[in-house]
Amino acid sequence: MWPLALATMLVAVMVTAAALAPPPGWLGRPALLVTDGPLAPAHALALGLALALVARGVLLRRRAAWYGLVLLVLLDLLTALAGGGAAWRAPLLAAVLACLWLERGRFPVRPHPERVRAAAKAGALLVVVAVAGSLLFGGVSVRSVGQVAGGLGATGAPMDGASWLPDVLGLAGAAGLLLLVVMLLAPDPAPPPGDEVERRRVAGLVAHPGSDTLAPFALRRDKAYVFSADGRAAIGYRVLFGVAVAGGDPVGDPASHADVVRSFLAQCRKTGWRPAVLGAGDGLLPVWGSLRSIGVGDEVIVRPGEFSLSGRQMRNVRQAVKRTVNAGVTTHIVPERELDPRLRERLLDVASRSLGGAAERGFAMSLDELLTGHHPGAVVAVAYDEDKEPIAFQRYVTAGEGISLDAMRRAPGGPNGVNERLIVEMVEYAADRGHGVVSLNFAAFRALLDAEERSVLQKAGHRALHLLDPWIAAESLYLFDKKFRPSYKPRSVAFRSWFDVPWLAAALLTLEFGRTRPARRAAEHVTEPVRRLSRL
């Protein structure tokens, strides 16, 4: 699409040049050839900017950009055929129109009906306001109200009314044109989250042995889904700022992962979304085809079959567990569906005090609806003080490979070592039930934090992480996880183009650090056919 986009951009430059008085010598004659005469400055600037946006829309294969080019060429052709301007332009415009018609199949991203309706409403509102303002304040009579349309088009035609009115109408028309172009070229709005039927299908795929440790987080209730043709794999995603962010690798049968990736990318092309993956595993990066990738950290993995508290390297964890035993702390592991209402409320109070009243956050390695009954397949590890009051808890969710830590909450003032104690208890619990993997947290920028020798740039990055740690907890979480002598699974961000990075960064930061919707208690427990640890 580069040749057509470049040609459109060149026309935009020449149209804009026609607004200059006088235009540059090297652009003056080409500009007049394109416009077939001088244009009013406001008209030329607005049209030039609109064409620049259309050129970008051509690159993004927006059908609205194709409509805009066809409309402009067709109007210019009709003007030439009617005797307006140079006659030699008619065959050239006809050839351009024919080429555009032949290339129509290259523009699959149609404007969403919601965008079309919004643009129509905005255009109608602009005309109504312009007419009303011209009649009330601009000195235009009812008989001359038709001149307002020419004023909005900044044609430079004479009109009745106040001397300032043509400039105001020209500015309003230019702003309105740009607004309409932006609205029609915008990607589709975000889809609604998946319904309960889709979520049950995805829950069954999460339990597939081929699903990895990030699979359970596809069950977030704010995600939409795309399925493979055979229904044996799915991708959960959210759309923000025109970026469709898939959370981790596809879930379900690995044999269908490539097909569901193709379906997801095809949907992004159809809707105009920029595809991205947060937490893609190295093993599936080739499946994402031409997407670029950047390693952003590692998932922290503990293997129960290899875990032991013995040895000098585990001394810190051993001492932490011992402190809690001496403080009279006891633990209990229970499926979320078996939490009684009173204990549930006490645990939610622990969660609220742990966060200092702040909202729950997270996306790639976090479920929503903490202890509301919407994820009854989860398992909760609870720590009690010597008075049998809950002081901490951790929620884990199951997947094909094993179990994954979702939430870790501890009441302020509780004994040190409680979180370590609950992790150790959960690793032993998983080992007794044959799980080979326990996923703990995400160690962002682990290579940078773990490096013994750093370059000047790496030192600056490490210093920035250290200063930001009170807000993002990257360094402190890494040091906490390191005590368990885990293995690491690299995770990456995959994206389409470097030009997408500003929107991608805005979407990822908002998803990970923005507020999630408040938790709502389920009317009744939702049936999620995810494997339960208590039955194994």
XYZ file of C-alpha atoms in Angstrom:
536
model
C 0.000 0.000 0.000
C 3.011 2.296 0.157
C 2.732 3.664 -3.439
C -0.892 4.749 -3.019
C -0.249 6.165 0.457
C 2.787 8.078 -0.815
C 0.816 9.485 -3.748
C -1.949 10.591 -1.390
C 0.575 12.264 0.905
C 2.169 14.095 -2.043
C -1.250 15.382 -3.069
C -1.812 16.513 0.530
C 1.460 18.459 0.450
C 0.586 20.115 -2.849
C -2.924 20.983 -1.708
C -1.508 22.536 1.458
C 1.053 24.445 -0.609
C -1.812 26.074 -2.496
C -2.776 27.812 0.770
C 0.541 29.665 0.943
C 0.733 33.133 -0.540
C 2.693 32.903 -2.669
C 3.403 29.150 -2.743
C 7.052 28.024 -3.006
C 8.295 28.208 -6.579
C 9.150 24.517 -6.796
C 5.690 23.587 -5.486
C 3.577 26.314 -6.981
C 3.011 24.850 -10.448
C 2.519 21.204 -9.291
C 0.068 22.471 -6.658
C -1.979 24.298 -9.271
C -1.959 21.213 -11.478
C -3.441 19.175 -8.637
C -5.987 21.729 -7.435
C -6.630 23.313 -10.868
C -6.595 26.712 -9.249
C -5.898 28.513 -5.967
C -7.869 27.465 -2.911
C -8.943 29.453 0.113
C -6.309 29.006 2.856
C -8.678 27.375 5.358
C -9.999 25.058 2.654
C -6.516 24.082 1.495
C -5.154 23.469 4.990
C -8.158 21.393 6.056
C -8.125 19.370 2.861
C -4.355 18.841 3.108
C -4.564 17.593 6.697
C -7.536 15.379 5.836
C -5.605 13.846 2.931
C -2.643 13.220 5.236
C -4.963 11.303 7.556
C -6.371 9.435 4.570
C -2.823 8.495 3.511
C -2.310 6.923 6.917
C -5.672 5.213 6.569
C -4.492 3.758 3.257
C -1.511 2.175 5.004
C -3.867 0.729 7.606
C -6.168 -0.572 4.831
C -9.202 1.363 6.044
C -12.150 1.147 3.643
C -13.159 4.668 4.716
C -9.857 5.955 3.263
C -10.726 4.276 -0.045
C -14.189 5.846 0.032
C -12.625 9.254 0.652
C -10.200 8.965 -2.257
C -12.918 7.723 -4.622
C -15.226 10.560 -3.593
C -12.585 13.244 -4.127
C -11.480 11.887 -7.508
C -15.095 11.406 -8.633
C -16.092 14.958 -7.700
C -13.016 16.328 -9.452
C -13.797 14.208 -12.528
C -17.401 15.412 -12.660
C -16.206 18.994 -12.389
C -13.790 18.480 -15.274
C -16.486 16.828 -17.425
C -18.857 19.715 -16.698
C -16.360 22.159 -18.142
C -14.816 23.344 -14.924
C -11.019 23.515 -15.084
C -8.626 22.024 -17.597
C -10.187 19.359 -19.834
C -6.965 17.337 -20.028
C -7.439 16.362 -16.384
C -10.546 14.255 -17.121
C -8.748 11.229 -18.688
C -6.137 11.261 -15.944
C -8.795 11.370 -13.218
C -10.740 8.601 -14.938
C -7.604 6.422 -14.949
C -7.017 7.127 -11.252
C -10.636 6.251 -10.473
C -10.338 2.974 -12.395
C -7.167 2.045 -10.497
C -8.852 2.747 -7.173
C -11.784 0.555 -8.154
C -9.503 -2.321 -9.067
C -7.699 -2.025 -5.711
C -10.861 -1.958 -3.565
C -10.209 -5.488 -2.262
C -7.064 -4.277 -0.506
C -9.150 -2.296 1.986
C -10.870 -4.876 4.228
C -11.229 -2.688 7.339
C -14.720 -1.284 6.981
C -15.911 1.563 9.204
C -17.881 0.248 12.139
C -21.591 1.170 12.054
C -21.189 2.852 15.425
C -18.453 5.091 13.997
C -20.606 5.915 10.947
C -23.580 6.859 13.124
C -21.386 9.009 15.365
C -19.886 10.780 12.336
C -23.338 11.408 10.854
C -24.556 12.852 14.163
C -21.463 15.044 14.475
C -21.868 16.347 10.910
C -25.560 17.078 11.416
C -24.843 18.838 14.716
C -22.165 20.987 13.062
C -24.573 22.104 10.329
C -27.364 22.857 12.800
C -25.067 24.872 15.079
C -23.549 26.728 12.115
C -26.952 27.647 10.696
C -28.350 28.674 14.084
C -25.260 30.723 14.924
C -25.258 32.432 11.528
C -28.921 33.393 11.883
C -28.690 34.552 15.502
C -25.275 36.204 15.615
C -23.843 36.369 12.087
C -26.384 38.647 10.442
C -27.432 36.055 7.848
C -31.044 36.265 6.697
C -33.283 33.238 6.301
C -33.203 33.693 2.529
C -29.380 33.488 2.485
C -29.058 30.532 4.862
C -27.891 28.347 1.977
C -24.659 30.334 1.921
C -23.680 28.773 5.269
C -22.817 25.522 3.491
C -20.394 27.399 1.233
C -18.909 29.051 4.310
C -18.372 25.710 6.028
C -16.643 24.490 2.869
C -14.368 27.568 2.913
C -14.919 28.042 -0.806
C -14.272 31.753 -0.585
C -17.615 32.585 -2.223
C -19.163 35.909 -1.127
C -21.871 35.744 1.506
C -24.078 38.049 3.483
C -23.623 38.712 7.156
C -20.897 39.930 9.470
C -17.355 40.368 8.182
C -16.005 37.812 10.632
C -18.518 35.113 9.679
C -16.661 33.581 6.670
C -13.520 33.033 8.723
C -15.437 31.465 11.611
C -17.421 29.196 9.327
C -14.277 28.198 7.430
C -12.541 27.308 10.692
C -15.574 25.347 11.921
C -15.843 23.519 8.605
C -12.128 22.621 8.664
C -12.348 21.321 12.229
C -15.513 19.402 11.375
C -13.922 17.814 8.307
C -10.927 16.622 10.299
C -13.173 15.301 13.062
C -15.280 13.330 10.580
C -12.193 11.874 8.898
C -10.712 10.814 12.240
C -13.988 9.203 13.343
C -14.476 7.279 10.102
C -10.873 6.070 10.010
C -10.891 4.960 13.660
C -10.703 1.217 14.425
C -13.740 -0.639 15.683
C -14.753 0.001 19.295
C -13.844 -2.577 21.901
C -16.090 -5.651 21.848
C -18.155 -6.644 24.884
C -16.600 -9.235 27.204
C -17.320 -12.874 26.532
C -20.613 -14.214 27.872
C -20.970 -17.094 30.309
C -21.303 -19.663 27.524
C -17.970 -18.584 26.028
C -16.359 -18.459 29.442
C -17.388 -22.048 30.145
C -15.848 -23.099 26.827
C -12.645 -21.277 27.704
C -12.619 -22.801 31.203
C -12.642 -26.246 29.635
C -9.718 -25.264 27.390
C -7.774 -23.894 30.359
C -7.878 -27.374 31.894
C -6.335 -28.912 28.766
C -2.878 -30.409 29.489
C -1.396 -28.231 26.735
C -2.389 -24.946 28.400
C 0.426 -23.158 30.205
C 0.519 -21.410 33.559
C -0.900 -18.117 32.259
C -3.972 -19.867 30.829
C -6.229 -19.374 33.902
C -6.016 -15.614 33.526
C -7.919 -15.895 30.260
C -10.958 -16.306 32.525
C -10.939 -12.656 33.556
C -14.453 -11.366 33.140
C -13.337 -8.309 31.159
C -11.858 -10.333 28.271
C -13.378 -11.100 24.876
C -12.513 -14.314 23.036
C -11.627 -15.646 19.621
C -11.674 -19.390 18.989
C -9.909 -21.644 16.522
C -11.960 -23.142 13.709
C -12.183 -26.486 15.515
C -12.993 -24.850 18.864
C -10.043 -26.536 20.580
C -8.081 -23.362 21.354
C -8.906 -19.777 22.285
C -7.301 -16.395 22.927
C -8.582 -13.980 25.555
C -7.957 -10.312 24.835
C -8.955 -6.745 25.602
C -9.059 -3.771 23.255
C -7.786 -0.442 24.546
C -6.727 2.601 22.508
C -7.209 0.548 19.349
C -4.763 -2.139 20.561
C -6.069 -5.697 20.937
C -3.929 -7.136 23.753
C -3.911 -10.915 24.088
C -3.056 -12.041 27.604
C -0.372 -14.706 27.214
C -0.285 -17.672 24.862
C -3.429 -19.321 23.476
C -5.205 -21.765 25.769
C -6.252 -25.262 24.805
C -4.829 -27.868 22.440
C -1.332 -26.873 21.199
C -2.174 -28.386 17.802
C -4.778 -25.605 17.350
C -2.669 -22.723 18.638
C -1.456 -21.668 15.184
C -5.022 -21.644 13.848
C -6.386 -19.486 16.660
C -3.457 -17.073 16.250
C -4.362 -16.718 12.574
C -7.992 -16.111 13.543
C -6.980 -13.452 16.064
C -4.726 -11.641 13.581
C -7.427 -11.859 10.888
C -9.938 -10.305 13.277
C -7.498 -7.501 14.047
C -7.077 -6.803 10.328
C -10.840 -6.771 9.825
C -11.529 -4.425 12.730
C -8.472 -2.193 12.380
C -7.045 -3.104 15.792
C -3.320 -3.230 16.385
C -2.523 -6.790 17.568
C -0.302 -7.288 20.609
C 0.533 -10.034 23.091
C 1.474 -9.437 26.704
C 3.343 -12.382 28.218
C 4.041 -14.422 25.099
C 6.217 -17.476 25.754
C 9.381 -17.942 23.720
C 8.192 -21.265 22.360
C 5.187 -19.699 20.600
C 6.774 -16.506 19.305
C 7.315 -18.082 15.836
C 3.580 -18.864 15.681
C 2.820 -15.145 15.870
C 4.464 -14.749 12.482
C 5.648 -11.267 11.587
C 4.981 -9.729 15.008
C 8.038 -8.168 16.610
C 8.861 -9.031 20.216
C 10.680 -7.573 23.196
C 11.549 -9.579 26.300
C 10.097 -7.829 29.350
C 10.885 -10.317 32.108
C 10.376 -13.843 33.326
C 7.657 -15.862 34.942
C 8.847 -17.303 38.260
C 8.455 -21.087 38.317
C 8.838 -23.505 41.249
C 8.813 -27.233 40.521
C 7.352 -29.130 43.510
C 9.220 -32.324 42.637
C 12.546 -30.510 42.999
C 11.655 -28.166 45.886
C 13.214 -28.575 49.309
C 13.803 -26.342 52.315
C 17.113 -28.022 53.140
C 20.458 -26.510 52.254
C 22.193 -23.203 52.875
C 20.555 -21.476 49.912
C 17.100 -21.969 51.415
C 18.055 -20.705 54.854
C 16.096 -17.432 54.520
C 12.892 -19.228 53.575
C 13.430 -21.801 56.304
C 13.891 -19.090 58.914
C 10.812 -17.211 57.682
C 8.665 -20.315 58.011
C 10.101 -20.992 61.463
C 9.229 -17.470 62.652
C 5.586 -17.959 61.743
C 5.464 -21.321 63.531
C 6.919 -19.713 66.646
C 4.322 -16.915 66.383
C 1.507 -19.474 66.460
C 0.482 -19.034 62.821
C -1.565 -21.867 61.344
C -2.598 -22.428 57.747
C -5.456 -24.009 55.865
C -5.971 -24.618 52.132
C -9.532 -24.650 50.835
C -11.262 -24.399 47.420
C -12.827 -20.981 46.962
C -16.253 -22.542 46.440
C -16.109 -23.918 49.986
C -15.420 -20.586 51.718
C -18.235 -19.780 54.133
C -19.658 -16.223 53.953
C -18.088 -15.091 57.223
C -14.592 -16.231 56.285
C -14.994 -14.693 52.840
C -15.804 -11.289 54.357
C -12.856 -11.522 56.747
C -10.498 -12.358 53.897
C -11.813 -9.460 51.805
C -11.111 -7.201 54.771
C -7.534 -8.537 54.821
C -7.249 -7.772 51.102
C -8.539 -4.229 51.574
C -6.132 -3.515 54.435
C -3.266 -5.104 52.505
C -3.767 -2.671 49.624
C -4.439 0.286 51.885
C -7.855 0.724 50.316
C -6.427 0.875 46.782
C -8.169 -0.879 43.901
C -7.147 -4.269 42.569
C -4.826 -4.011 39.572
C -3.212 -6.296 37.006
C -3.992 -8.052 33.740
C -1.544 -10.623 32.358
C -1.063 -12.618 35.597
C -4.102 -11.591 37.568
C -7.717 -12.666 37.769
C -10.481 -10.280 38.701
C -13.421 -10.775 41.078
C -11.346 -11.648 44.120
C -13.279 -14.092 46.322
C -16.655 -13.112 44.869
C -17.639 -16.617 43.755
C -17.093 -15.919 40.063
C -13.975 -18.142 40.035
C -14.953 -21.029 42.308
C -12.337 -23.343 40.781
C -9.588 -21.360 42.526
C -7.838 -22.585 45.679
C -7.206 -20.308 48.659
C -4.369 -20.741 51.160
C -5.230 -18.944 54.422
C -2.957 -18.037 57.359
C -4.427 -17.515 60.849
C -2.831 -15.906 63.885
C -2.852 -17.520 67.302
C -6.360 -16.097 67.904
C -7.612 -17.880 64.758
C -8.116 -14.592 62.916
C -7.075 -14.603 59.232
C -4.026 -12.428 58.666
C -3.057 -13.385 55.107
C -4.188 -15.431 52.146
C -3.100 -16.387 48.658
C -5.344 -17.438 45.789
C -4.156 -19.964 43.197
C -5.785 -21.030 39.952
C -5.280 -24.278 38.068
C -4.139 -24.852 34.494
C -2.938 -27.674 32.314
C 0.686 -27.409 33.448
C 0.024 -26.804 37.112
C -1.161 -23.983 39.343
C -0.546 -20.227 39.268
C -0.527 -17.616 41.996
C -3.212 -15.005 41.414
C -3.370 -12.834 44.536
C -1.124 -12.510 47.603
C -2.521 -10.422 50.464
C -1.243 -9.888 54.011
C -2.748 -7.667 56.684
C -0.428 -4.868 57.901
C 1.314 -5.771 61.123
C 1.151 -9.491 60.540
C 4.203 -11.628 61.345
C 7.014 -11.541 58.813
C 7.365 -14.722 56.827
C 3.636 -15.403 56.369
C 3.799 -15.142 52.582
C 6.805 -17.468 52.458
C 4.947 -19.911 54.713
C 1.878 -19.973 52.462
C 3.981 -20.500 49.331
C 5.826 -23.404 50.922
C 2.522 -24.935 52.056
C 1.075 -24.544 48.573
C 4.111 -26.091 46.876
C 3.842 -29.106 49.176
C 0.088 -29.262 48.567
C 0.638 -29.251 44.791
C 3.370 -31.897 45.075
C 1.011 -34.217 46.946
C -1.456 -33.911 44.076
C 0.969 -34.500 41.227
C 1.355 -30.973 39.857
C 4.684 -30.379 38.194
C 4.681 -26.571 38.196
C 3.756 -23.751 40.569
C 3.876 -20.303 38.973
C 4.469 -17.523 41.488
C 4.917 -14.037 40.061
C 6.308 -12.100 37.153
C 9.887 -10.855 37.518
C 9.936 -7.769 35.307
C 13.342 -6.937 33.792
C 14.975 -9.825 35.651
C 18.054 -9.815 33.414
C 18.700 -6.194 34.351
C 18.140 -6.771 38.059
C 20.221 -9.961 38.115
C 23.202 -8.600 36.163
C 26.441 -8.329 38.128
C 28.106 -5.996 35.638
C 26.037 -3.278 33.988
C 26.718 -0.780 31.258
C 26.052 2.924 31.804
C 22.599 2.574 30.221
C 21.825 -0.520 32.293
C 22.921 1.266 35.468
C 20.522 4.076 34.655
C 17.714 1.560 34.051
C 18.475 -0.253 37.294
C 18.454 3.031 39.178
C 15.096 3.926 37.653
C 13.617 0.569 38.688
C 14.930 1.079 42.205
C 13.369 4.554 42.454
C 10.046 3.347 41.015
C 9.917 0.277 43.263
C 7.472 1.826 45.791
C 4.911 2.023 42.967
C 5.662 -0.950 40.696
C 7.450 -3.272 43.192
C 9.599 -4.794 40.421
C 12.822 -5.026 42.432
C 11.286 -6.036 45.767
C 9.139 -8.727 44.135
C 12.166 -10.094 42.299
C 14.188 -10.290 45.519
C 11.289 -11.995 47.293
C 10.886 -14.644 44.597
C 14.629 -15.217 44.330
C 14.673 -16.730 47.826
C 12.823 -19.809 46.549
C 15.596 -20.691 44.067
C 13.088 -20.848 41.192
C 13.517 -21.413 37.491
C 12.395 -18.765 35.039
C 10.266 -18.791 31.910
C 10.964 -15.805 29.606
C 7.940 -13.737 28.629
C 7.760 -11.132 25.892
C 5.576 -8.392 24.490
C 4.777 -9.015 20.829
C 3.484 -6.248 18.577
C 2.994 -5.432 14.919
C 5.168 -2.377 14.260
C 7.458 0.058 16.003
C 4.980 2.775 14.986
C 2.469 1.098 17.314
C 4.676 1.531 20.394
C 3.029 4.750 21.749
C -0.460 3.198 21.659
C 0.917 -0.124 22.878
C 2.640 1.476 25.876
C -0.503 3.406 26.790
C -2.635 0.264 26.553
C -0.267 -1.979 28.539
C 0.322 0.545 31.319
C -3.407 1.149 31.644
C -4.206 -2.572 31.709
C -1.546 -3.428 34.276
C -1.801 -0.394 36.558
C -5.274 0.951 35.897
C -8.145 0.220 38.228
C -10.144 -2.918 37.561
C -13.897 -2.768 37.965
C -15.069 -3.261 41.569
C -15.598 -6.847 42.643
C -19.212 -7.977 42.674
C -20.548 -10.895 44.627
C -21.971 -13.610 42.370
C -25.627 -14.441 42.943
C -24.591 -18.080 42.904
C -21.355 -19.925 42.264
C -20.464 -20.042 38.595
C -19.689 -23.467 37.195
C -16.152 -23.384 35.828
C -14.986 -26.851 34.747
C -11.404 -26.108 35.766
C -9.578 -28.969 37.452
C -9.854 -28.722 41.236
C -6.819 -29.492 43.352
C -8.946 -30.912 46.104
C -10.080 -33.813 43.896
C -6.616 -34.928 42.775
